[in-house]
Coordinates of C-alpha atoms in Angstrom, one line a residue:
Chain D
M1175 CA 0.0 0.0 0.0
S1176 CA 1.3 3.4 -0.8
G1177 CA 0.5 6.9 0.5
I1178 CA 0.5 6.5 4.2
R1179 CA 0.0 9.6 6.3
I1180 CA 0.4 9.8 10.1
L1181 CA -1.2 12.9 11.5
G1182 CA -0.7 13.9 15.2
I1183 CA -3.2 16.6 16.2
G1184 CA -2.7 18.7 19.3
S1185 CA -1.9 21.9 20.9
P1186 CA 0.9 23.1 23.3
S1187 CA -1.3 22.6 26.3
G1188 CA -0.4 19.8 28.6
D1189 CA -1.9 16.4 27.7
D1190 CA -3.4 17.9 24.5
Q1191 CA 0.2 17.4 23.0
A1192 CA -0.5 13.6 23.0
G1193 CA -0.9 13.5 19.2
W1194 CA 2.3 15.5 18.6
L1195 CA 4.4 13.4 20.9
T1196 CA 3.1 10.2 19.4
V1197 CA 4.6 11.4 16.1
D1198 CA 7.8 12.2 17.8
A1199 CA 7.8 8.8 19.6
L1200 CA 7.4 7.0 16.3
A1201 CA 10.9 8.1 15.4
A1202 CA 12.3 6.3 18.4
C1203 CA 10.5 3.2 17.1
G1204 CA 12.2 3.5 13.8
V1205 CA 9.4 5.0 11.8
H1206 CA 10.7 7.7 9.6
A1207 CA 9.2 9.6 6.6
D1208 CA 10.0 8.3 3.2
R1209 CA 8.5 8.4 -0.3
D1210 CA 5.4 6.6 0.8
L1211 CA 5.1 7.7 4.4
T1212 CA 4.6 11.2 5.8
L1213 CA 4.4 12.2 9.3
E1214 CA 2.9 15.6 10.3
K1215 CA 2.0 17.4 13.5
L1216 CA -1.0 19.6 13.1
D1217 CA -2.4 22.3 15.5
R1218 CA -6.2 22.1 15.4
P1219 CA -6.4 22.0 11.6
G1220 CA -10.2 22.4 11.2
A1221 CA -11.3 21.9 7.6
H1222 CA -7.6 21.7 6.6
L1223 CA -7.7 18.2 7.8
I1224 CA -9.6 17.2 4.7
S1225 CA -6.8 18.3 2.3
R1226 CA -4.2 16.7 4.6
M1227 CA -5.9 13.4 4.0
E1228 CA -6.5 13.7 0.3
N1229 CA -5.2 11.0 -2.0
A1230 CA -3.7 9.0 0.8
G1231 CA -4.3 5.2 0.9
W1232 CA -4.1 4.9 4.7
V1233 CA -4.3 7.7 7.3
I1234 CA -3.5 7.2 10.9
L1235 CA -4.8 10.0 13.0
V1236 CA -3.8 10.5 16.6
D1237 CA -5.5 13.0 18.9
A1238 CA -6.2 13.7 22.6
M1239 CA -9.7 12.7 23.7
Q1240 CA -11.9 13.8 26.6
S1241 CA -14.4 11.0 27.0
G1242 CA -14.6 10.2 30.6
D1243 CA -12.0 7.5 30.2
P1244 CA -9.1 7.5 32.6
P1245 CA -6.1 9.5 31.3
G1246 CA -3.9 7.4 29.2
R1247 CA -6.6 5.0 27.9
I1248 CA -6.2 4.4 24.1
R1249 CA -9.2 3.9 21.9
R1250 CA -9.1 3.0 18.2
F1251 CA -11.8 3.8 15.7
D1252 CA -11.8 2.6 12.2
R1253 CA -13.3 4.3 9.1
N1254 CA -16.7 4.0 10.5
G1255 CA -16.4 3.8 14.3
W1256 CA -16.2 7.5 15.1
Q1257 CA -19.4 8.7 13.4
A1258 CA -21.7 8.6 16.4
Y1259 CA -19.4 11.0 18.2
A1260 CA -19.5 13.9 15.7
H1261 CA -21.3 17.0 16.6
G1262 CA -22.4 20.2 14.7
L1263 CA -20.2 22.3 12.5
S1264 CA -18.5 25.5 13.5
S1265 CA -16.0 27.4 11.4
H1266 CA -14.3 28.7 14.5
G1267 CA -14.0 25.4 16.2
L1268 CA -14.3 22.7 13.5
G1269 CA -13.2 19.5 15.3
V1270 CA -11.6 16.4 14.0
L1271 CA -14.8 14.4 13.9
E1272 CA -16.6 17.2 12.1
A1273 CA -13.9 17.5 9.5
L1274 CA -14.0 13.7 9.1
S1275 CA -17.8 13.8 8.7
L1276 CA -17.4 16.5 6.0
A1277 CA -14.7 14.4 4.2
R1278 CA -17.1 11.4 4.3
A1279 CA -19.9 13.5 2.8
L1280 CA -17.5 14.7 0.0
G1281 CA -16.3 11.1 -0.6
T1282 CA -12.7 11.9 0.2
L1283 CA -12.1 9.7 3.2
P1284 CA -9.1 7.5 2.6
P1285 CA -9.7 3.8 2.1
R1286 CA -8.1 3.0 5.4
L1287 CA -8.5 5.3 8.3
D1288 CA -7.3 4.5 11.9
L1289 CA -8.3 7.2 14.4
Y1290 CA -6.6 6.8 17.8
G1291 CA -7.9 8.8 20.8
I1292 CA -5.7 9.0 23.9
G1293 CA -7.8 9.7 26.9
I1294 CA -6.9 12.9 28.8
A1295 CA -8.5 14.7 31.8
T1296 CA -7.9 18.5 31.3
A1297 CA -5.4 20.5 29.4
G1298 CA -4.5 24.1 30.2
P1299 CA -1.9 26.4 28.9
A1300 CA 1.5 25.7 30.4
D1301 CA 0.3 22.4 31.9
Q1302 CA 2.8 19.5 32.0
M1303 CA 2.1 16.2 30.4
S1304 CA 0.8 13.6 32.8
V1305 CA 2.7 10.4 33.5
E1306 CA -0.3 8.3 32.2
V1307 CA -0.5 10.2 28.9
H1308 CA 3.3 10.0 28.4
A1309 CA 3.2 6.3 28.9
A1310 CA 0.2 5.9 26.5
V1311 CA 2.0 7.9 23.8
R1312 CA 5.0 5.5 23.9
Q1313 CA 2.7 2.5 23.9
L1314 CA 0.7 3.8 21.0
A1315 CA 3.8 4.6 19.0
R1316 CA 5.0 1.0 19.5
H1317 CA 1.6 -0.3 18.4
I1318 CA 1.5 1.9 15.3
A1319 CA 5.1 0.9 14.4
A1320 CA 4.3 -2.8 14.7
D1321 CA 1.1 -2.2 12.6
L1322 CA 3.2 -0.5 9.8
A1323 CA 5.8 -3.2 10.0
T1324 CA 3.2 -6.0 9.6
T1325 CA 1.3 -4.2 6.8
I1326 CA 4.3 -3.0 4.8
P1327 CA 7.3 -5.3 4.8
R1328 CA 10.3 -3.0 4.5
G1329 CA 13.8 -3.6 3.4
P1330 CA 16.7 -3.7 5.8
Chain G
M159 CA -61.1 41.0 21.6
S160 CA -58.9 38.5 23.4
E161 CA -55.3 39.3 23.6
Q162 CA -53.1 36.7 21.8
R163 CA -50.0 36.4 23.7
R164 CA -46.9 34.4 22.6
S165 CA -43.6 34.5 24.2
V166 CA -40.5 33.2 22.5
A167 CA -37.0 33.0 24.1
I168 CA -34.1 32.1 21.8
H169 CA -30.9 31.3 23.5
V170 CA -27.4 31.0 22.0
P171 CA -25.2 28.5 23.8
V172 CA -21.6 29.0 24.8
L173 CA -19.6 28.9 21.6
A174 CA -16.0 28.7 20.6
R175 CA -13.0 30.1 22.4
V176 CA -13.1 33.8 21.9
E177 CA -16.7 34.2 20.7
G178 CA -18.5 33.8 24.1
E179 CA -22.2 33.5 24.2
G180 CA -25.3 35.3 23.1
A181 CA -29.1 35.2 23.1
L182 CA -32.0 36.5 21.2
D183 CA -35.0 37.4 23.3
L184 CA -38.1 37.7 21.2
R185 CA -41.6 38.4 22.6
I186 CA -44.6 38.6 20.3
E187 CA -47.8 40.1 21.7
G188 CA -51.1 40.6 19.9
G189 CA -49.5 39.8 16.6
D190 CA -46.7 42.3 17.0
I191 CA -43.1 42.3 18.3
S192 CA -43.1 43.8 21.8
E193 CA -39.6 42.9 22.6
L194 CA -36.6 41.9 20.5
R195 CA -33.1 41.9 22.0
L196 CA -29.9 40.4 20.7
R197 CA -27.3 39.9 23.4
I198 CA -23.7 39.1 22.5
F199 CA -20.9 38.7 25.0
E200 CA -17.7 39.6 23.4
P201 CA -14.5 38.5 25.2
P202 CA -12.3 40.5 22.9
R203 CA -13.0 43.4 25.2
F204 CA -10.7 41.9 27.7
F205 CA -7.8 42.2 25.3
E206 CA -7.9 46.0 25.7
K207 CA -6.9 45.5 29.3
F208 CA -4.3 42.8 28.6
L209 CA -2.6 45.3 26.3
E210 CA -2.0 47.9 28.9
G211 CA 1.7 48.1 29.8
R212 CA 2.8 46.0 26.9
H213 CA 5.6 47.1 24.6
Y214 CA 4.7 48.0 21.0
T215 CA 6.7 45.1 19.7
E216 CA 4.3 42.7 21.4
I217 CA 1.1 44.2 20.1
P218 CA 0.8 42.5 16.7
D219 CA 1.2 39.0 18.1
M220 CA -1.2 39.8 21.0
V221 CA -4.0 41.2 19.0
A222 CA -3.7 38.3 16.6
R223 CA -5.2 36.2 19.4
I224 CA -8.4 38.1 19.4
C225 CA -9.8 36.1 16.5
G226 CA -8.8 32.7 15.1
I227 CA -10.4 33.6 11.8
C228 CA -9.4 37.2 11.2
P229 CA -6.1 37.7 13.1
V230 CA -4.6 39.6 10.1
A231 CA -7.2 42.3 10.5
Y232 CA -6.2 42.9 14.1
Q233 CA -2.5 42.8 13.4
V234 CA -2.6 45.1 10.4
T235 CA -4.9 47.6 12.2
A236 CA -2.7 47.8 15.2
A237 CA 0.5 48.1 13.1
Q238 CA -1.1 50.8 10.9
A239 CA -1.9 52.8 14.0
L240 CA 1.4 52.6 15.6
E241 CA 3.3 53.1 12.4
Q242 CA 1.5 56.3 11.9
L243 CA 2.2 57.5 15.5
F244 CA 5.9 56.5 15.2
N245 CA 6.2 58.2 11.7
V246 CA 7.3 54.9 10.1
E247 CA 7.1 55.0 6.3
L248 CA 6.4 51.5 5.1
S249 CA 8.4 50.5 2.0
P250 CA 6.3 50.0 -1.2
W251 CA 7.1 46.3 -0.8
A252 CA 5.8 46.2 2.7
R253 CA 2.7 48.3 1.9
A254 CA 1.8 46.0 -1.0
M255 CA 2.4 42.8 0.9
R256 CA 0.2 43.9 3.8
R257 CA -2.6 44.1 1.3
V258 CA -1.8 40.6 -0.1
F259 CA -1.6 39.2 3.4
Y260 CA -5.1 40.7 4.1
C261 CA -6.4 39.4 0.8
G262 CA -5.5 35.9 2.1
E263 CA -7.7 36.4 5.1
W264 CA -10.7 37.7 3.1
I265 CA -10.4 34.6 0.8
Q266 CA -10.3 32.0 3.7
S267 CA -12.8 33.7 6.0
H268 CA -15.4 34.5 3.3
S269 CA -15.1 31.0 1.8
L270 CA -15.6 29.4 5.1
H271 CA -18.7 31.5 5.9
I272 CA -20.3 30.9 2.5
H273 CA -19.8 27.1 2.5
L274 CA -19.8 26.1 6.1
L275 CA -22.3 28.6 7.6
A276 CA -24.5 30.5 5.1
A277 CA -25.2 28.3 2.1
P278 CA -26.7 25.4 3.9
D279 CA -29.6 27.6 5.0
F280 CA -30.7 28.1 1.4
F281 CA -30.6 24.5 0.4
G282 CA -32.7 23.2 3.3
C283 CA -29.6 21.7 4.9
N284 CA -28.9 21.7 8.6
N285 CA -25.2 22.1 8.1
A286 CA -22.3 21.9 5.5
I287 CA -22.1 18.0 5.8
E288 CA -25.6 17.8 4.5
L289 CA -24.8 20.4 1.8
A290 CA -21.7 18.4 0.8
R291 CA -24.0 15.4 0.1
I292 CA -26.1 17.4 -2.5
A293 CA -23.5 19.9 -3.7
P294 CA -20.2 18.1 -3.2
D295 CA -18.4 19.8 -6.0
E296 CA -19.3 23.3 -4.8
V297 CA -18.3 22.5 -1.2
R298 CA -14.9 20.9 -2.5
R299 CA -14.4 24.1 -4.5
G300 CA -15.1 26.2 -1.4
L301 CA -12.6 24.3 0.7
R302 CA -10.0 24.6 -2.1
I303 CA -10.4 28.4 -2.2
Q304 CA -10.4 28.6 1.6
A305 CA -7.1 26.5 1.7
L306 CA -5.6 28.9 -0.8
G307 CA -6.4 31.8 1.4
N308 CA -4.8 30.0 4.4
E309 CA -1.7 29.4 2.2
L310 CA -1.5 33.1 1.4
M311 CA -1.7 33.9 5.2
E312 CA 1.0 31.3 6.0
L313 CA 3.3 32.8 3.4
F314 CA 3.6 36.0 5.3
G315 CA 2.5 35.0 8.8
A316 CA 4.3 31.6 9.1
R317 CA 0.9 30.1 10.1
S318 CA -2.6 30.8 9.2
V319 CA -4.0 30.7 12.8
H320 CA -2.6 33.5 14.9
P321 CA 0.1 34.3 12.5
V322 CA 3.3 35.9 13.7
G323 CA 4.8 37.6 10.6
V324 CA 3.8 41.2 11.1
R325 CA 6.0 43.7 13.0
I326 CA 5.9 47.4 13.3
G327 CA 7.5 48.7 10.1
G328 CA 6.6 45.8 7.8
F329 CA 7.1 42.0 8.1
H330 CA 9.7 39.9 10.0
D331 CA 10.6 38.0 6.9
A332 CA 10.1 38.1 3.1
P333 CA 9.0 35.0 1.2
S334 CA 11.4 33.8 -1.5
L335 CA 10.6 34.4 -5.2
A336 CA 10.3 30.6 -5.7
R337 CA 7.5 30.5 -3.2
I338 CA 5.8 33.5 -4.6
R339 CA 6.0 32.0 -8.2
E340 CA 4.4 28.8 -6.9
L341 CA 1.6 30.7 -5.3
R342 CA 0.9 32.9 -8.2
E343 CA 0.2 29.8 -10.3
K344 CA -2.3 28.7 -7.7
L345 CA -3.9 32.1 -7.5
R346 CA -4.2 32.2 -11.3
A347 CA -5.8 28.7 -11.4
A348 CA -8.3 29.7 -8.7
L349 CA -9.7 32.6 -10.7
P350 CA -12.2 30.6 -12.8
E351 CA -13.2 28.8 -9.6
A352 CA -13.9 32.0 -7.8
E353 CA -15.9 33.2 -10.9
A354 CA -17.9 30.1 -10.8
L355 CA -18.5 30.7 -7.0
V356 CA -19.8 34.2 -7.8
R357 CA -22.3 32.8 -10.4
W358 CA -23.3 30.0 -8.0
T359 CA -24.1 32.4 -5.1
A360 CA -25.9 34.7 -7.4
G361 CA -28.1 31.9 -8.5
I362 CA -29.1 30.9 -4.9
A363 CA -32.7 32.0 -4.2
V364 CA -32.7 34.3 -1.2
P365 CA -35.5 36.3 0.4
Q366 CA -36.3 39.6 -1.3
D367 CA -35.8 41.9 1.6
D368 CA -35.7 45.7 1.1
Q369 CA -34.6 47.8 4.0
A370 CA -33.2 51.3 4.4
F371 CA -29.9 51.4 6.2
V372 CA -26.7 53.3 6.3
S373 CA -23.7 51.5 4.9
V374 CA -20.3 52.3 6.5
A375 CA -16.9 51.2 5.1
M376 CA -13.4 52.3 4.4
R377 CA -12.9 54.2 1.1
H378 CA -9.8 54.8 -1.0
P379 CA -9.5 57.0 -4.1
R380 CA -8.1 54.2 -6.2
D381 CA -8.4 50.8 -4.5
Y382 CA -11.3 48.8 -3.1
A383 CA -10.4 49.7 0.4
I384 CA -9.1 46.9 2.6
E385 CA -6.0 47.8 4.6
R386 CA -6.0 51.6 4.3
G387 CA -8.3 54.6 3.5
V388 CA -10.8 56.9 5.2
I389 CA -14.1 56.0 6.7
G390 CA -17.1 56.6 4.5
A391 CA -20.9 56.3 4.8
S392 CA -23.6 56.0 2.3
D393 CA -25.0 59.4 3.4
G394 CA -21.8 61.1 2.2
L395 CA -19.7 61.1 5.4
L396 CA -16.0 61.0 4.7
I397 CA -13.6 61.2 7.7
E398 CA -10.2 60.2 8.9
P399 CA -10.1 57.2 11.3
A400 CA -9.1 59.7 14.1
A401 CA -12.5 61.4 13.9
F402 CA -14.3 58.1 14.5
D403 CA -15.6 59.2 17.9
D404 CA -17.1 62.4 16.5
H405 CA -19.6 60.4 14.6
F406 CA -19.7 56.9 16.0
A407 CA -20.6 55.9 19.5
E408 CA -20.7 52.7 21.5
R409 CA -23.2 52.2 24.4
H410 CA -23.9 49.7 27.0
E411 CA -27.3 48.1 27.2
P412 CA -28.5 46.9 30.6
T413 CA -29.0 43.3 29.5
S414 CA -25.7 42.8 27.7
T415 CA -22.0 43.0 28.3
A416 CA -21.4 43.7 24.6
L417 CA -21.4 47.3 23.3
F418 CA -23.9 48.5 20.7
G419 CA -22.4 50.7 18.0
S420 CA -24.3 53.6 16.5
Y421 CA -23.7 56.3 13.9
H422 CA -25.3 59.7 14.7
G423 CA -27.5 57.7 17.1
Q424 CA -28.7 55.2 14.5
P425 CA -27.8 51.6 13.6
Y426 CA -25.6 51.1 10.7
L427 CA -24.1 48.3 8.5
V428 CA -20.5 47.3 8.2
G429 CA -19.2 44.3 6.2
P430 CA -19.1 42.9 2.7
L431 CA -22.5 44.4 1.6
A432 CA -21.7 47.8 3.0
R433 CA -18.3 47.7 1.2
L434 CA -19.8 46.6 -2.1
N435 CA -22.5 49.4 -1.8
L436 CA -19.9 52.0 -1.3
N437 CA -16.9 50.8 -3.3
H438 CA -18.2 48.7 -6.2
A439 CA -16.8 51.3 -8.7
R440 CA -13.3 50.4 -7.3
L441 CA -13.6 46.7 -8.2
P442 CA -11.2 45.6 -11.0
E443 CA -12.9 45.6 -14.4
P444 CA -13.4 41.9 -14.8
V445 CA -15.0 41.7 -11.4
Q446 CA -17.3 44.6 -12.2
A447 CA -18.3 42.8 -15.4
L448 CA -19.1 39.6 -13.6
L449 CA -21.1 41.4 -10.9
A450 CA -23.1 43.1 -13.7
E451 CA -23.7 39.7 -15.2
T452 CA -25.3 38.4 -12.0
G453 CA -27.9 41.2 -12.0
L454 CA -27.0 42.5 -8.6
V455 CA -26.9 46.3 -8.9
P456 CA -25.3 48.0 -6.0
P457 CA -26.2 49.7 -3.7
S458 CA -28.3 46.9 -2.5
R459 CA -30.9 47.2 0.4
N460 CA -31.2 43.4 0.7
I461 CA -28.9 42.1 3.4
F462 CA -29.3 38.6 1.9
H463 CA -27.1 39.8 -1.0
S464 CA -24.2 39.6 1.5
L465 CA -23.6 36.0 0.3
V466 CA -22.9 37.3 -3.3
A467 CA -20.9 40.2 -1.9
R468 CA -18.5 37.7 -0.1
A469 CA -18.0 35.7 -3.3
V470 CA -17.4 39.0 -5.2
E471 CA -14.8 40.0 -2.6
I472 CA -13.1 36.6 -2.9
L473 CA -12.6 37.2 -6.6
L474 CA -11.5 40.7 -6.0
A475 CA -8.9 39.4 -3.4
L476 CA -7.5 36.9 -5.9
H477 CA -7.1 39.6 -8.6
E478 CA -5.5 42.0 -6.1
A479 CA -3.0 39.3 -4.8
L480 CA -2.1 38.4 -8.4
R481 CA -1.6 42.0 -9.4
L482 CA 0.5 42.9 -6.3
L483 CA 2.6 39.8 -6.6
D484 CA 3.1 40.1 -10.3
D485 CA 6.6 41.8 -10.2
Y486 CA 7.6 40.5 -6.8
R487 CA 11.1 41.0 -5.7
V488 CA 12.7 40.1 -2.3
P489 CA 13.3 43.4 -0.6
D490 CA 16.7 44.4 1.0
S491 CA 14.8 44.5 4.3
P492 CA 11.2 43.5 4.9
W493 CA 10.8 46.1 7.6
A494 CA 11.7 49.7 8.4
P495 CA 13.0 50.6 11.8
A496 CA 10.7 52.3 14.3
T497 CA 11.4 54.7 17.2
P498 CA 8.5 54.9 19.7
R499 CA 7.1 58.1 20.9
A500 CA 4.3 59.1 23.2
G501 CA 0.9 60.0 21.8
V502 CA -2.4 58.7 20.6
A503 CA -2.6 56.3 17.6
T504 CA -5.7 55.3 15.6
G505 CA -5.9 52.7 12.9
C506 CA -8.8 51.4 10.7
T507 CA -9.1 48.6 8.2
E508 CA -11.7 46.3 6.7
A509 CA -11.8 43.0 8.6
P510 CA -13.7 40.3 6.7
R511 CA -16.8 41.1 8.8
G512 CA -16.4 44.9 8.5
L513 CA -14.8 48.0 9.8
L514 CA -12.2 47.4 12.6
W515 CA -11.0 50.4 14.5
H516 CA -8.2 50.6 17.0
R517 CA -7.0 53.4 19.3
Y518 CA -3.8 53.3 21.4
E519 CA -2.4 55.7 23.9
M520 CA 1.3 55.1 24.1
D521 CA 3.9 56.3 26.5
S522 CA 7.4 57.6 25.5
E523 CA 8.9 54.1 26.0
G524 CA 6.5 52.5 23.4
C525 CA 4.3 50.9 26.0
V526 CA 0.5 50.9 25.9
V527 CA -1.2 53.2 28.4
N528 CA -4.7 52.3 27.2
A529 CA -6.2 50.6 24.2
R530 CA -9.7 50.6 22.6
I531 CA -10.8 48.1 19.9
V532 CA -14.1 48.4 18.1
P533 CA -14.8 45.2 16.2
P534 CA -17.3 44.7 13.3
T535 CA -19.7 42.5 15.3
S536 CA -20.5 45.1 18.0
Q537 CA -21.0 47.8 15.3
N538 CA -23.5 45.5 13.5
Q539 CA -25.3 44.5 16.7
A540 CA -28.0 47.3 16.6
R541 CA -28.4 46.8 12.9
I542 CA -29.0 43.1 13.3
E543 CA -31.7 43.8 15.9
E544 CA -33.3 46.3 13.6
D545 CA -33.1 43.8 10.6
L546 CA -34.5 41.0 12.6
R547 CA -37.5 43.2 13.6
L548 CA -38.3 44.2 10.0
S549 CA -37.4 40.9 8.5
L550 CA -39.6 38.9 10.9
L551 CA -42.5 41.3 10.3
E552 CA -42.0 40.8 6.5
F553 CA -41.7 37.0 6.9
G554 CA -44.8 36.8 9.1
L555 CA -45.0 36.1 12.9
D556 CA -47.6 33.3 12.6
H557 CA -45.0 30.8 11.3
P558 CA -44.2 27.8 13.5
D559 CA -41.4 28.3 16.1
D560 CA -38.9 26.3 14.1
A561 CA -39.5 28.5 11.0
L562 CA -39.2 31.6 13.1
R563 CA -35.9 30.3 14.5
L564 CA -34.5 29.4 11.1
H565 CA -35.5 32.7 9.7
C566 CA -33.7 34.5 12.6
E567 CA -30.6 32.4 12.1
K568 CA -30.5 33.2 8.4
V569 CA -30.9 36.9 9.1
I570 CA -28.1 36.9 11.8
R571 CA -25.8 34.8 9.6
N572 CA -25.8 37.4 6.9
Y573 CA -23.8 39.5 9.2
D574 CA -21.3 36.6 9.9
P575 CA -21.1 37.7 13.6
C576 CA -18.7 35.6 15.6
I577 CA -21.7 33.9 17.2
S578 CA -22.6 32.4 13.9
C579 CA -19.9 29.8 14.3
A580 CA -22.3 27.1 15.5
T581 CA -24.8 25.7 13.0
H582 CA -27.7 25.5 15.5
F583 CA -26.8 28.5 17.5
L584 CA -30.3 29.6 18.3
R585 CA -32.3 27.4 20.8
L586 CA -35.9 28.1 20.8
N587 CA -38.0 27.9 24.0
V588 CA -41.6 28.7 23.6
E589 CA -44.0 29.9 26.2
R590 CA -47.6 30.3 25.1
T591 CA -50.2 32.0 27.3

């Protein structure tokens, strides 16, 4: 499969960095950008997310998630699993799920989409990352690296 | 005769980060509107206090935080005010690129508003996702145009949300010729898309409203005013930004923390339709020709023409950006040095939503003593109330509550106030007695 994009979404606030740090942690697991694989850290991309996914065969999205789960709990949603969670649209605060809903309506969702949510409690400016979310970031990076290795056999 | 009494309360929930919350209180008694009050709470007011004591070099980045959609407007207005006070003469390069930077913001903000907020109303859709199902090509085109606007903002601001490129005297950095060449191609390719957008918006059936109102916008002898000019009104007023307080006032209403703007004591309109009404003769010839083709003859008294006005301004912004980038050269320095001095500075530009006015009192060290920022939404607030009253009477008050709510939303969305950022932003609670 070609055209894999790994998108870490976040902001500089505490545990909301989870998506960004997962992208960083992937490097430590030996996952690096090449002709067929791009890694990107996005800061609340809104409708931009749609163009970032365009023409990709497989998109792996990682974002922090406030769901009532304990901090550090990882949830995975496939191409269909997230739809029940989408809310209304707002140009000022177009969230990841709303952007995905719009992409679906436009028929531009990638053939394979893995959305990972890392549970967080709260995230405020200048907050530090929690130990639980830090651990989850490393765990998720290892999982994604293994998934990539299984799906795309790579040369030495 | 028995009195028919119908009470309607419409509430706006808490919205995105800087937009706060608002409500519309509507009471209908005996077939007439006895109370109509739009309340908007605008956190940008707090920024005026945050700015006190801050050094002038910090101001552009701080005011960019007021709005995630129109940060360029706040940056350029603040910079314009302080540059005037400090007698900083922008180089021709910096002057032109400020306008290009601003064009990027108009393109992205207008495209977002048309496709994600306003258009779904006119197709019986609850939101842009539903619209995308029935008009995918148009929504895709809108997102492409919006992305191009963002790209233009990133080019000069390093990022499109809360950009950091502006400094007093110009920009921190100048894009390379290679990047400009690449963008010029994209801008050129977008022209037919924007022309199609103008035709599409002009073909959308909108209510035929006809209301008398005063349009207020910046005016410039040569350009369609965006980042510089004087303040004009459709009754002939033409004043320097420093004279704003002689003609315009803001007042508190007891039920709202937001300020209501007035012009000689009356509501007035700012924004795309006001600009088009005053400045249509300054549009580039191809844009004027397309506007004529649509059948919209400015000045318009129908606020629902704001949709077309935004599309026309997108096309204008593309033409302007192309014109100004045509013979682009990387300058020796992207900024001119500034030496602070004490005094009062005023600045005024056209944010996507309308006139934006800043006033700063500065000390001799270049720090803010006090600041005042008059954003477009507060200026339009009284006009929105007036429009709602007239428009609802025209629409008819006997419609079901949902139809009244939808009509109110449509009217309010014409103004693209910051509260319009949620699709279902009016909650309707009905009391009948």
